[in-house]
Coordinates of N, CA, C and O in Angstrom, one line a residue:
X1 N 17.2 35.8 -23.4 CA 15.8 35.6 -23.6 C 15.1 36.3 -22.4 O 15.4 36.0 -21.2
X2 N 14.3 37.3 -22.7 CA 13.6 38.1 -21.7 C 12.3 37.6 -21.3 O 11.5 37.1 -22.2
X3 N 11.9 37.6 -20.1 CA 10.6 37.2 -19.6 C 10.0 38.4 -19.0 O 10.6 39.1 -18.2
X4 N 8.7 38.6 -19.3 CA 7.9 39.7 -18.8 C 6.6 39.3 -18.2 O 6.0 38.3 -18.6
X5 N 6.2 39.9 -17.1 CA 5.0 39.7 -16.5 C 4.2 41.1 -16.5 O 4.7 42.1 -16.0
X6 N 3.0 41.0 -17.1 CA 2.3 42.3 -17.4 C 1.0 42.3 -16.4 O 0.5 41.3 -16.1
X7 N 0.6 43.5 -16.1 CA -0.7 43.7 -15.4 C -1.8 43.7 -16.5 O -1.5 43.7 -17.7
X8 N -3.0 43.8 -16.0 CA -4.1 43.8 -17.0 C -4.1 45.1 -17.8 O -4.4 45.1 -19.0
X9 N -3.6 46.2 -17.3 CA -3.5 47.4 -18.0 C -2.3 47.5 -19.0 O -2.2 48.4 -19.7
X10 N -1.4 46.5 -18.9 CA -0.3 46.4 -19.9 C 1.0 46.9 -19.3 O 2.0 46.9 -20.0
X11 N 1.0 47.3 -18.0 CA 2.3 47.7 -17.4 C 3.1 46.5 -17.1 O 2.6 45.4 -16.7
X12 N 4.4 46.7 -17.1 CA 5.3 45.6 -16.8 C 5.5 45.5 -15.3 O 5.9 46.5 -14.7
X13 N 5.2 44.3 -14.7 CA 5.4 44.1 -13.3 C 6.8 43.6 -13.0 O 7.4 44.0 -12.0
X14 N 7.2 42.7 -13.9 CA 8.5 42.0 -13.6 C 9.2 41.8 -15.0 O 8.5 41.3 -15.9
X15 N 10.5 42.0 -15.0 CA 11.2 41.7 -16.2 C 12.5 41.0 -15.8 O 13.2 41.5 -14.9
X16 N 12.8 39.9 -16.4 CA 14.0 39.2 -16.1 C 14.6 38.5 -17.3 O 13.9 38.3 -18.3
X17 N 15.9 38.2 -17.2 CA 16.6 37.5 -18.2 C 16.7 36.0 -17.8 O 17.1 35.8 -16.7
X18 N 16.4 35.1 -18.7 CA 16.6 33.7 -18.4 C 17.1 33.0 -19.6 O 17.1 33.5 -20.7
X19 N 17.5 31.8 -19.4 CA 18.1 31.0 -20.5 C 17.1 30.6 -21.5 O 15.9 30.5 -21.2
X20 N 17.5 30.3 -22.7 CA 16.6 29.7 -23.7 C 16.2 28.3 -23.3 O 17.0 27.6 -22.6
X21 N 15.0 27.9 -23.7 CA 14.6 26.5 -23.4 C 15.5 25.5 -24.0 O 16.2 25.8 -25.0
X22 N 15.6 24.3 -23.4 CA 16.5 23.3 -23.8 C 16.2 22.8 -25.2 O 17.1 22.2 -25.9
X23 N 15.0 23.0 -25.7 CA 14.6 22.4 -27.0 C 15.0 23.4 -28.2 O 15.0 23.0 -29.3
X24 N 15.5 24.6 -27.8 CA 16.0 25.5 -28.9 C 17.4 25.0 -29.3 O 18.3 24.9 -28.5
X25 N 17.5 24.8 -30.6 CA 18.8 24.4 -31.2 C 19.6 25.6 -31.8 O 19.0 26.3 -32.6
X26 N 20.8 25.8 -31.3 CA 21.6 26.9 -31.9 C 22.3 26.4 -33.1 O 23.2 25.6 -33.0
X27 N 21.9 26.9 -34.3 CA 22.6 26.4 -35.5 C 23.8 27.3 -35.8 O 24.2 28.2 -35.0
X28 N 24.5 26.9 -36.8 CA 25.8 27.6 -37.1 C 25.7 29.1 -37.3 O 26.6 29.8 -36.9
X29 N 24.6 29.5 -38.0 CA 24.5 31.0 -38.2 C 24.2 31.7 -36.9 O 24.8 32.8 -36.7
X30 N 23.5 31.1 -36.0 CA 23.2 31.8 -34.7 C 24.5 31.8 -33.9 O 24.8 32.8 -33.3
X31 N 25.3 30.7 -33.9 CA 26.5 30.7 -33.1 C 27.5 31.7 -33.7 O 28.2 32.4 -33.0
X32 N 27.6 31.8 -35.1 CA 28.5 32.8 -35.7 C 28.1 34.2 -35.3 O 29.0 35.0 -35.0
X33 N 26.8 34.5 -35.4 CA 26.3 35.8 -35.0 C 26.7 36.2 -33.6 O 27.1 37.3 -33.3
X34 N 26.6 35.2 -32.7 CA 26.9 35.5 -31.3 C 28.4 35.7 -31.1 O 28.8 36.6 -30.4
X35 N 29.2 34.9 -31.8 CA 30.7 35.0 -31.8 C 31.1 36.4 -32.3 O 31.9 37.1 -31.7
X36 N 30.5 36.8 -33.5 CA 30.9 38.1 -34.1 C 30.5 39.2 -33.2 O 31.2 40.3 -33.1
X37 N 29.4 39.1 -32.5 CA 28.9 40.2 -31.6 C 29.9 40.4 -30.5 O 30.2 41.5 -30.0
X38 N 30.3 39.3 -29.9 CA 31.3 39.3 -28.8 C 32.6 39.9 -29.3 O 33.2 40.8 -28.6
X39 N 33.1 39.5 -30.5 CA 34.4 40.0 -31.0 C 34.2 41.5 -31.3 O 35.2 42.3 -31.0
X40 N 33.1 41.9 -31.8 CA 32.9 43.4 -32.1 C 32.9 44.2 -30.8 O 33.4 45.3 -30.8
X41 N 32.3 43.7 -29.8 CA 32.3 44.4 -28.5 C 33.7 44.6 -28.0 O 34.1 45.7 -27.6
X42 N 34.5 43.5 -27.9 CA 35.8 43.6 -27.3 C 36.7 44.4 -28.2 O 37.6 45.1 -27.7
X43 N 36.6 44.3 -29.5 CA 37.4 45.1 -30.4 C 37.0 46.6 -30.3 O 37.9 47.5 -30.2
X44 N 35.8 46.9 -30.1 CA 35.4 48.3 -30.0 C 35.9 48.9 -28.6 O 36.3 50.1 -28.6
X45 N 35.8 48.1 -27.6 CA 36.3 48.6 -26.3 C 37.8 48.8 -26.4 O 38.4 49.8 -25.9
X46 N 38.5 47.8 -27.0 CA 40.0 47.9 -27.1 C 40.3 49.2 -28.0 O 41.3 49.9 -27.6
X47 N 39.6 49.4 -29.1 CA 39.9 50.6 -29.9 C 39.6 51.9 -29.1 O 40.4 52.8 -29.2
X48 N 38.6 51.9 -28.4 CA 38.3 53.1 -27.6 C 39.4 53.4 -26.6 O 39.9 54.5 -26.5
X49 N 39.9 52.4 -25.9 CA 41.0 52.6 -24.9 C 42.2 53.0 -25.7 O 42.9 53.9 -25.2
X50 N 42.6 52.3 -26.8 CA 43.8 52.6 -27.5 C 43.8 54.0 -28.1 O 44.8 54.7 -28.0
X51 N 42.6 54.4 -28.6 CA 42.6 55.8 -29.2 C 42.7 56.8 -28.1 O 43.4 57.9 -28.3
X52 N 42.0 56.6 -27.0 CA 42.1 57.6 -25.9 C 43.6 57.7 -25.4 O 44.1 58.8 -25.1
X53 N 44.2 56.5 -25.2 CA 45.6 56.5 -24.8 C 46.6 57.1 -25.8 O 47.5 57.8 -25.5
X54 N 46.4 56.8 -27.1 CA 47.3 57.3 -28.1 C 47.1 58.7 -28.4 O 48.0 59.3 -29.0
X55 N 46.0 59.3 -28.0 CA 45.9 60.8 -28.2 C 46.9 61.6 -27.4 O 47.3 62.7 -27.8
X56 N 47.5 61.0 -26.4 CA 48.5 61.6 -25.6 C 49.9 61.3 -26.0 O 50.9 61.8 -25.5
X57 N 50.0 60.3 -27.0 CA 51.3 59.9 -27.4 C 52.0 60.9 -28.3 O 51.4 61.4 -29.2
X58 N 53.2 61.2 -28.0 CA 54.0 62.2 -28.8 C 55.3 61.5 -29.1 O 56.0 60.8 -28.3
X59 N 55.7 61.6 -30.4 CA 57.0 61.0 -30.8 C 58.2 61.8 -30.4 O 58.1 62.8 -29.7
X60 N 59.4 61.4 -30.9 CA 60.6 62.1 -30.5 C 60.7 63.5 -30.9 O 61.5 64.3 -30.4
X61 N 60.0 63.9 -32.0 CA 60.0 65.3 -32.5 C 58.9 66.1 -31.9 O 58.6 67.2 -32.3
X62 N 58.4 65.6 -30.8 CA 57.3 66.3 -30.1 C 56.1 66.6 -31.0 O 55.5 67.7 -30.9
X63 N 55.8 65.7 -31.8 CA 54.6 65.8 -32.7 C 53.7 64.6 -32.4 O 54.1 63.5 -32.0
X64 N 52.4 64.8 -32.6 CA 51.4 63.7 -32.4 C 51.7 62.7 -33.5 O 51.9 63.0 -34.6
X65 N 51.6 61.4 -33.1 CA 51.9 60.4 -34.1 C 50.6 60.1 -35.0 O 49.5 60.4 -34.6
X66 N 50.9 59.6 -36.2 CA 49.8 59.3 -37.1 C 49.3 57.9 -36.8 O 50.1 57.0 -36.5
X67 N 48.1 57.7 -36.7 CA 47.5 56.5 -36.3 C 47.0 55.7 -37.5 O 45.8 55.5 -37.7
X68 N 47.9 55.1 -38.3 CA 47.6 54.4 -39.5 C 47.0 53.0 -39.1 O 46.4 52.4 -40.0
X69 N 47.2 52.6 -37.9 CA 46.6 51.3 -37.5 C 45.1 51.3 -37.3 O 44.5 50.3 -37.2
X70 N 44.6 52.5 -37.1 CA 43.1 52.6 -36.8 C 42.2 52.2 -38.0 O 41.2 51.5 -37.8
X71 N 42.5 52.6 -39.2 CA 41.7 52.3 -40.3 C 41.4 50.8 -40.5 O 40.2 50.4 -40.7
X72 N 42.4 50.0 -40.6 CA 42.1 48.5 -40.7 C 41.3 48.0 -39.6 O 40.5 47.1 -39.8
X73 N 41.5 48.5 -38.4 CA 40.8 47.9 -37.2 C 39.3 48.4 -37.3 O 38.4 47.6 -36.9
X74 N 39.1 49.6 -37.8 CA 37.7 50.1 -37.9 C 37.0 49.3 -39.0 O 35.8 48.9 -38.9
X75 N 37.7 48.9 -40.1 CA 37.1 48.1 -41.1 C 36.8 46.7 -40.6 O 35.8 46.1 -40.9
X76 N 37.7 46.1 -39.8 CA 37.5 44.8 -39.2 C 36.3 44.9 -38.2 O 35.5 44.0 -38.2
X77 N 36.2 46.0 -37.5 CA 35.0 46.2 -36.6 C 33.7 46.2 -37.4 O 32.7 45.6 -37.0
X78 N 33.7 46.9 -38.5 CA 32.5 47.0 -39.3 C 32.2 45.6 -39.9 O 31.0 45.2 -40.0
X79 N 33.2 44.8 -40.2 CA 33.0 43.5 -40.7 C 32.3 42.6 -39.6 O 31.4 41.9 -39.8
X80 N 32.9 42.7 -38.4 CA 32.3 42.0 -37.2 C 30.8 42.3 -37.0 O 30.0 41.5 -36.8
X81 N 30.6 43.6 -37.0 CA 29.2 44.1 -36.8 C 28.3 43.7 -37.9 O 27.1 43.3 -37.6
X82 N 28.7 43.7 -39.1 CA 27.9 43.3 -40.2 C 27.7 41.8 -40.2 O 26.6 41.3 -40.6
X83 N 28.6 41.1 -39.7 CA 28.5 39.6 -39.7 C 27.4 39.1 -38.7 O 27.0 38.0 -38.7
X84 N 27.1 40.0 -37.7 CA 26.0 39.6 -36.8 C 24.7 39.5 -37.5 O 23.8 38.9 -36.9
X85 N 24.6 40.1 -38.7 CA 23.3 39.9 -39.4 C 23.1 38.5 -39.9 O 22.1 38.1 -40.5
X86 N 24.1 37.6 -39.7 CA 23.9 36.2 -40.1 C 22.9 35.6 -39.2 O 22.3 34.5 -39.5
X87 N 22.5 36.2 -38.1 CA 21.4 35.8 -37.2 C 20.1 35.7 -38.0 O 19.3 34.8 -37.8
X88 N 19.9 36.6 -39.0 CA 18.7 36.6 -39.7 C 18.5 35.4 -40.6 O 17.4 35.1 -41.1
X89 N 19.6 34.7 -40.8 CA 19.6 33.5 -41.7 C 19.6 32.2 -40.8 O 19.7 31.1 -41.3
X90 N 19.4 32.4 -39.5 CA 19.4 31.2 -38.6 C 18.0 30.6 -38.3 O 17.0 31.2 -38.8
X91 N 18.0 29.6 -37.6 CA 16.7 28.9 -37.2 C 15.9 29.8 -36.3 O 14.7 29.5 -36.1
X92 N 16.6 30.8 -35.7 CA 15.8 31.7 -34.8 C 14.8 32.5 -35.6 O 13.7 32.7 -35.1
X93 N 15.1 32.8 -36.9 CA 14.2 33.6 -37.7 C 13.4 32.7 -38.7 O 12.3 33.1 -39.2
X94 N 14.0 31.5 -39.0 CA 13.3 30.7 -40.0 C 12.9 29.4 -39.3 O 13.8 28.7 -38.7
X95 N 11.7 29.0 -39.4 CA 11.2 27.8 -38.8 C 11.0 27.8 -37.3 O 10.9 26.8 -36.6
X96 N 10.9 29.0 -36.7 CA 10.6 29.2 -35.3 C 9.1 29.5 -35.1 O 8.7 30.6 -35.5
X97 N 8.4 28.6 -34.5 CA 7.0 28.8 -34.4 C 6.6 29.9 -33.4 O 5.5 30.4 -33.4
X98 N 7.5 30.3 -32.6 CA 7.3 31.4 -31.6 C 7.1 32.7 -32.3 O 6.4 33.6 -31.7
X99 N 7.7 32.9 -33.4 CA 7.7 34.3 -34.1 C 6.9 34.3 -35.4 O 6.9 35.3 -36.1
X100 N 6.3 33.1 -35.7 CA 5.6 33.1 -37.0 C 4.1 33.3 -36.8 O 3.6 33.1 -35.7

């Protein structure tokens, strides 16, 4: 949750991150979206490191190896990223007087 302090002309004086107020309830859709976004982040970083390291891997015949493991992980990553849209079905977007 970002907090902003503006000048009269509209310029940002101060910007900070702070916790949500205690009265905000995190429903299951919101919690799922947060979990999937964390899983997508760690899977993408892991994939990036693995692909960079495996680019140098050479098998016993001195040929670059085929990376058949990448496709299922990219599909899983797409699923994780798509699942973050469950946030749109949460109480953050429905029934929140701050955004209506």
